[in-house]
Short mmCIF file of C-alpha atoms and ligand atoms in Angstrom, two decimals:
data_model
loop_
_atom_site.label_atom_id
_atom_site.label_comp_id
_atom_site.label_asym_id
_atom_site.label_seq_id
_atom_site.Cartn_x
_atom_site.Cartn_y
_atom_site.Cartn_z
CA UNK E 208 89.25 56.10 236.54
CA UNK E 209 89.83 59.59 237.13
CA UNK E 210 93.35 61.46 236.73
CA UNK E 211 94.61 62.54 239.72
CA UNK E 212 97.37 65.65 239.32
CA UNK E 213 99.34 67.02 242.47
CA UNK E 214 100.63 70.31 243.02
CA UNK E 215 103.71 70.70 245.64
CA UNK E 216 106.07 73.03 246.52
CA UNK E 217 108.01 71.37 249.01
CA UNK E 218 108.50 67.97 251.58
CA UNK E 219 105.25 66.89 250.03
CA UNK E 220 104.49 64.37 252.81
CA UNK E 221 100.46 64.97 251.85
CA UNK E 222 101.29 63.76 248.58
CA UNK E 223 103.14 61.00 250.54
CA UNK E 224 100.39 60.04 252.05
CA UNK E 225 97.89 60.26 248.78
CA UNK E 226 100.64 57.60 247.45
CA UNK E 227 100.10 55.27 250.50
CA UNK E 228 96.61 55.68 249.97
CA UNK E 229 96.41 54.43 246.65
CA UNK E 230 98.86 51.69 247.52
CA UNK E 231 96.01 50.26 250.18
CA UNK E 232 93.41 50.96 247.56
CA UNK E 233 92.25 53.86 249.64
CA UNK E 234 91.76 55.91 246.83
CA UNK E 235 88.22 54.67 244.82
CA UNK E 236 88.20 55.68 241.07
CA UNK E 237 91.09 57.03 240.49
CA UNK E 238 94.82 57.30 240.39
CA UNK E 239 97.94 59.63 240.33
CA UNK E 240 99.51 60.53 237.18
CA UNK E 241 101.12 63.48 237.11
CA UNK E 242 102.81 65.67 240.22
CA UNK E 243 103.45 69.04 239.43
CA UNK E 244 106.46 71.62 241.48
CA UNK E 245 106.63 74.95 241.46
CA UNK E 246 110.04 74.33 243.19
CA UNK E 247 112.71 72.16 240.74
CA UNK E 248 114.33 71.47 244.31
CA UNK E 249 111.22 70.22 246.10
CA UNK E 250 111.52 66.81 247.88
CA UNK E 251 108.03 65.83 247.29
CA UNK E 252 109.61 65.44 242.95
CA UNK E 253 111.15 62.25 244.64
CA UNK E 254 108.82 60.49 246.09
CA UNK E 255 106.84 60.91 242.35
CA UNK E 256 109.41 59.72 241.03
CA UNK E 257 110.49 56.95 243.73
CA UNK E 258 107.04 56.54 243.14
CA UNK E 259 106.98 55.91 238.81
CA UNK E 260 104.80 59.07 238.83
CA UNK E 261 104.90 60.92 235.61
CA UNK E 262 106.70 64.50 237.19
CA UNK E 263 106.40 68.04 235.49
CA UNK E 264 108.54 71.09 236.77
CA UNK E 265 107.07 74.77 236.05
CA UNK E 266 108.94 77.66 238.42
CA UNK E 267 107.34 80.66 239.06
CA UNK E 268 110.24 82.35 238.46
CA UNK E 269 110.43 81.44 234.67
CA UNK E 270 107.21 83.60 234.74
CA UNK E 271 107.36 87.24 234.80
CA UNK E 272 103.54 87.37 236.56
CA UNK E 273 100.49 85.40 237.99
CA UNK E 274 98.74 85.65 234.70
CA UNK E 275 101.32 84.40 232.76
CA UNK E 276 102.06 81.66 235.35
CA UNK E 277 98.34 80.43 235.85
CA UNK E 278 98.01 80.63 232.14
CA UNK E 279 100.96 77.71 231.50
CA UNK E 280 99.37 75.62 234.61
CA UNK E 281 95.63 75.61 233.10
CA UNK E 282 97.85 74.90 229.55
CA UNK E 283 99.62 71.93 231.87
CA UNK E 284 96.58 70.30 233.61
CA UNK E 285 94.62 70.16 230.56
CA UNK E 286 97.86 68.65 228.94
CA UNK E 287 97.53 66.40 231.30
CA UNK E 288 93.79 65.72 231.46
CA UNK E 289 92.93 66.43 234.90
CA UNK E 290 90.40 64.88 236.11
CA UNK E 291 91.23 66.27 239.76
CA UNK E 292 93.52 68.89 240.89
CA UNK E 293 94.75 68.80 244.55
CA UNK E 294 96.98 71.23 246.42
CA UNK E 295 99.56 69.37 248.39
CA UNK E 296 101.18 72.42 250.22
CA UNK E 297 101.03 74.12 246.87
CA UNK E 298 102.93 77.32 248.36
CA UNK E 299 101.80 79.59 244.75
CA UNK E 300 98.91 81.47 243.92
CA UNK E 301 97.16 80.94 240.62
CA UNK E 302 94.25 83.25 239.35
CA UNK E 303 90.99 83.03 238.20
CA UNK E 304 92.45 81.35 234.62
CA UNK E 305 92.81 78.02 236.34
CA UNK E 306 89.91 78.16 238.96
CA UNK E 307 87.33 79.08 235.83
CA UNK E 308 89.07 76.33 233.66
CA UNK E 309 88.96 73.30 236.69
CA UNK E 310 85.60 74.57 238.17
CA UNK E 311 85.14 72.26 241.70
CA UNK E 312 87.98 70.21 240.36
CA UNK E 313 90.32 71.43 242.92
CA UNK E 314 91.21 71.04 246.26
CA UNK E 315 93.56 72.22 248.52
CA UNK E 316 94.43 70.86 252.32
CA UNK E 317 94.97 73.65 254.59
CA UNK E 318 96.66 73.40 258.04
CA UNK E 319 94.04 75.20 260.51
CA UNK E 320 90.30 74.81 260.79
CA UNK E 321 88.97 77.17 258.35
CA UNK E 322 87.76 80.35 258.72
CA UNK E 323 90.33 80.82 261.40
CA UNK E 324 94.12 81.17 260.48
CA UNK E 325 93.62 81.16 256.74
CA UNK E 326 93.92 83.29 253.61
CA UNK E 327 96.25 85.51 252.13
CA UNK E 328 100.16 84.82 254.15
CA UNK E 329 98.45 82.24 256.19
CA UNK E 330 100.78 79.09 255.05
CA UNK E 331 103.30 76.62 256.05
CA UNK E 332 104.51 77.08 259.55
CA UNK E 333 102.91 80.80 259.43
CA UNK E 334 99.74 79.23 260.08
CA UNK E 335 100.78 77.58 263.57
CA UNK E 336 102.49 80.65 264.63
CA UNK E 337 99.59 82.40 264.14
CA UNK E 338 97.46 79.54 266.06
CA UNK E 339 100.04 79.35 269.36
CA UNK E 340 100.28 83.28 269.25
CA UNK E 341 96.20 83.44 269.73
CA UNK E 342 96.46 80.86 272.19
CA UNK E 343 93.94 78.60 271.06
CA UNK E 344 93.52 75.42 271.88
CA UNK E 345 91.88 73.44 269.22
CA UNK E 346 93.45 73.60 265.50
CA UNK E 347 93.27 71.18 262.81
CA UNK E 348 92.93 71.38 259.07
CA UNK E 349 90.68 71.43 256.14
CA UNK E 350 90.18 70.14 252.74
CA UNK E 351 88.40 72.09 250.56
CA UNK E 352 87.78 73.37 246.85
CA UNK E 353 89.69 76.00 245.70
CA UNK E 354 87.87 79.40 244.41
CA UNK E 355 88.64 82.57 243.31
CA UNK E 356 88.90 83.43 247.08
CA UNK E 357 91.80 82.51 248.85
CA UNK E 358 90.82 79.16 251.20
CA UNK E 359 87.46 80.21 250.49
CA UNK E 360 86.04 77.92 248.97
CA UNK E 361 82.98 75.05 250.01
CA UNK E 362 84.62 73.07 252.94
CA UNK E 363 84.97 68.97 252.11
CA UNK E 364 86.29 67.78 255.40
CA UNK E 365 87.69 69.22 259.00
CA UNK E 366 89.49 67.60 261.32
CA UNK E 367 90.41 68.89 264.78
CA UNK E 368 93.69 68.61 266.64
CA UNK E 369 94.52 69.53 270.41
CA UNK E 370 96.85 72.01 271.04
CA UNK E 371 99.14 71.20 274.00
CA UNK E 372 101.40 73.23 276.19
CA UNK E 373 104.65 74.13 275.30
CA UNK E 374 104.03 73.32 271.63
CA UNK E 375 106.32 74.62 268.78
CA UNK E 376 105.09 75.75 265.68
CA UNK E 377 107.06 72.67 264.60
CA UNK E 378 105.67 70.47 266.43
CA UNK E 379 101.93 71.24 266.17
CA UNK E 380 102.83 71.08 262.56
CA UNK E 381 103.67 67.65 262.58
CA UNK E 382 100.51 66.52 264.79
CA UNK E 383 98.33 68.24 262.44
CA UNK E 384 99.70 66.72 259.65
CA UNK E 385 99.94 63.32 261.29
CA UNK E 386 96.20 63.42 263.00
CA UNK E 387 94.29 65.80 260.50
CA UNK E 388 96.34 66.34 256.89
CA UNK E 389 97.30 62.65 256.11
CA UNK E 390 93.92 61.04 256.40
CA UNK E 391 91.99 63.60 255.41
CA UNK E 392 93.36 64.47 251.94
CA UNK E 393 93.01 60.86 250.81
CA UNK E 394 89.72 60.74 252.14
CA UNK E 395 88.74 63.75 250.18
CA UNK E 396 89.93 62.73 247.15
CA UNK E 397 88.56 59.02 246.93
CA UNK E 398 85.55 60.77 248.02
CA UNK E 399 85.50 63.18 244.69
CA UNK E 400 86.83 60.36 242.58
CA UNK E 401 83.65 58.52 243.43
CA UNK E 402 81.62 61.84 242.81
CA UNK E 403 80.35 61.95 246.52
CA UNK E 404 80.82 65.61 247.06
CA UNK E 405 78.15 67.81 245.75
CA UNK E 406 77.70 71.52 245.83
CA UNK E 407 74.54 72.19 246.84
CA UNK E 408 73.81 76.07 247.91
CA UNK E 409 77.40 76.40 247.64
CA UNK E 410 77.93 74.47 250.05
CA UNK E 411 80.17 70.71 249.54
CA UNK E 412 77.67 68.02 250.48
CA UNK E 413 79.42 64.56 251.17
CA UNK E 414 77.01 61.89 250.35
CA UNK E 415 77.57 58.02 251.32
C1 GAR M 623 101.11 71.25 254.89
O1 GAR M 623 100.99 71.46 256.27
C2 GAR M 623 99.98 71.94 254.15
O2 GAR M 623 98.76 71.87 254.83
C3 GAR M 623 100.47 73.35 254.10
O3 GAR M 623 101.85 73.25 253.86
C4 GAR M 623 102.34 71.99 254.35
C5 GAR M 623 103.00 71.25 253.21
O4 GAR M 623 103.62 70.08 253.66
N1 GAR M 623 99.78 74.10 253.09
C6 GAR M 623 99.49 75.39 253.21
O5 GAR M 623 99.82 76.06 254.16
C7 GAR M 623 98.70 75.98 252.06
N2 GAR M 623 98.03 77.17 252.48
P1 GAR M 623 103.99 68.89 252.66
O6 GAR M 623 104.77 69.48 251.47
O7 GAR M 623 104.87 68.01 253.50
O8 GAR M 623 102.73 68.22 252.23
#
């Protein structure tokens, strides 16, 4: 069984929906043990703990830098033996410390359909703004490792989502989440917990 940890920052409805997941036995080979915040106000430290999921709090602004900061979180995960490290709208960045120590152990879910709408300042609801300002008219989201470069890592899953007049940033938010976010994330991770991802060229390969 491998050890699932969670990052948030906020509502954490992803990691909601990892929890349901596991609760259907959607998630193969492995389980959540530890959520960690960057936020000691973030919602998504309930539902851990509604949840009887071990939580850890470490704010950036205890930290006077990145290095310092991404230092304590690789100290943290391997605390924690992390098998599996996903971003659930993990809103802070972590350098090359963490990524070197976790290598293709983390993923992150991003709100857009990567290479469009992503990198550094593309987050949250800044992402959809961004979307309804180009006009487009397909979005979606990805799940994919994390890397030195920001949401540029090997791509694990896409899923598309129509954009529809008179949307909100809001409210493409919430079908993107609800179509793309929520069943993708789980899907990703039972996926890696039953080592059916493979980087090949580096590239992520699912294999059934
Ligand atoms: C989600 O839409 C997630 O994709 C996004 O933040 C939201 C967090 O919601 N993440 C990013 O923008 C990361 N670049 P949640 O806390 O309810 O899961």
């Amino acid at each position: 069984m491998k050890n699932i940890v969670v990052l948030v920052s906020g509502g954490g409805t992803n990691l909601q929906a990892l929890i349901d997941a596991e609760k259907r036995g959607d998630i193969k080979g492995g389980k959540i043990t530890c959520v960690i915040s960057s936020k000691e106000d973030a919602y998504a430290l309930e539902r851990a703990k509604n949840n009887g999921i071990k939580t850890v709090v470490l704010k950036r602004k205890d930290y006077p830098d990145v290095a310092s900061y991404s230092k304590a979180m690789a100290e943290t995960l391997t605390t924690e033996k992390a098998d599996l490290v996903v971003y659930a709208g993990f809103m802070t960045i972590l350098d090359n410390q963490v990524c070197s120590a976790f290598p293709y152990k983390m993923i992150n879910v991003h709100p857009a359909l990567i290479p469009s709408f992503c990198g550094k300042g593309f987050y949250g609801l800044h992402v959809h703004e961004a979307a309804l300002s180009k006009g487009v008219k397909i979005s979606g989201a990805t799940v994919h490792f994390v890397t030195e470069e920001c949401d540029g890592g090997p791509i694990i899953l896409q899923q598309a989502v129509e954009v529809k007049n008179g949307d909100t940033p809001e409210t493409l938010q919430r079908r993107i989440m609800e179509e793309a976010e929520w069943k993708i994330l789980p899907m990703a991770v039972s996926l890696f917990c039953q080592d059916k991802i493979q980087i090949i060229d580096g590239k992520a390969v699912v294999t059934e």
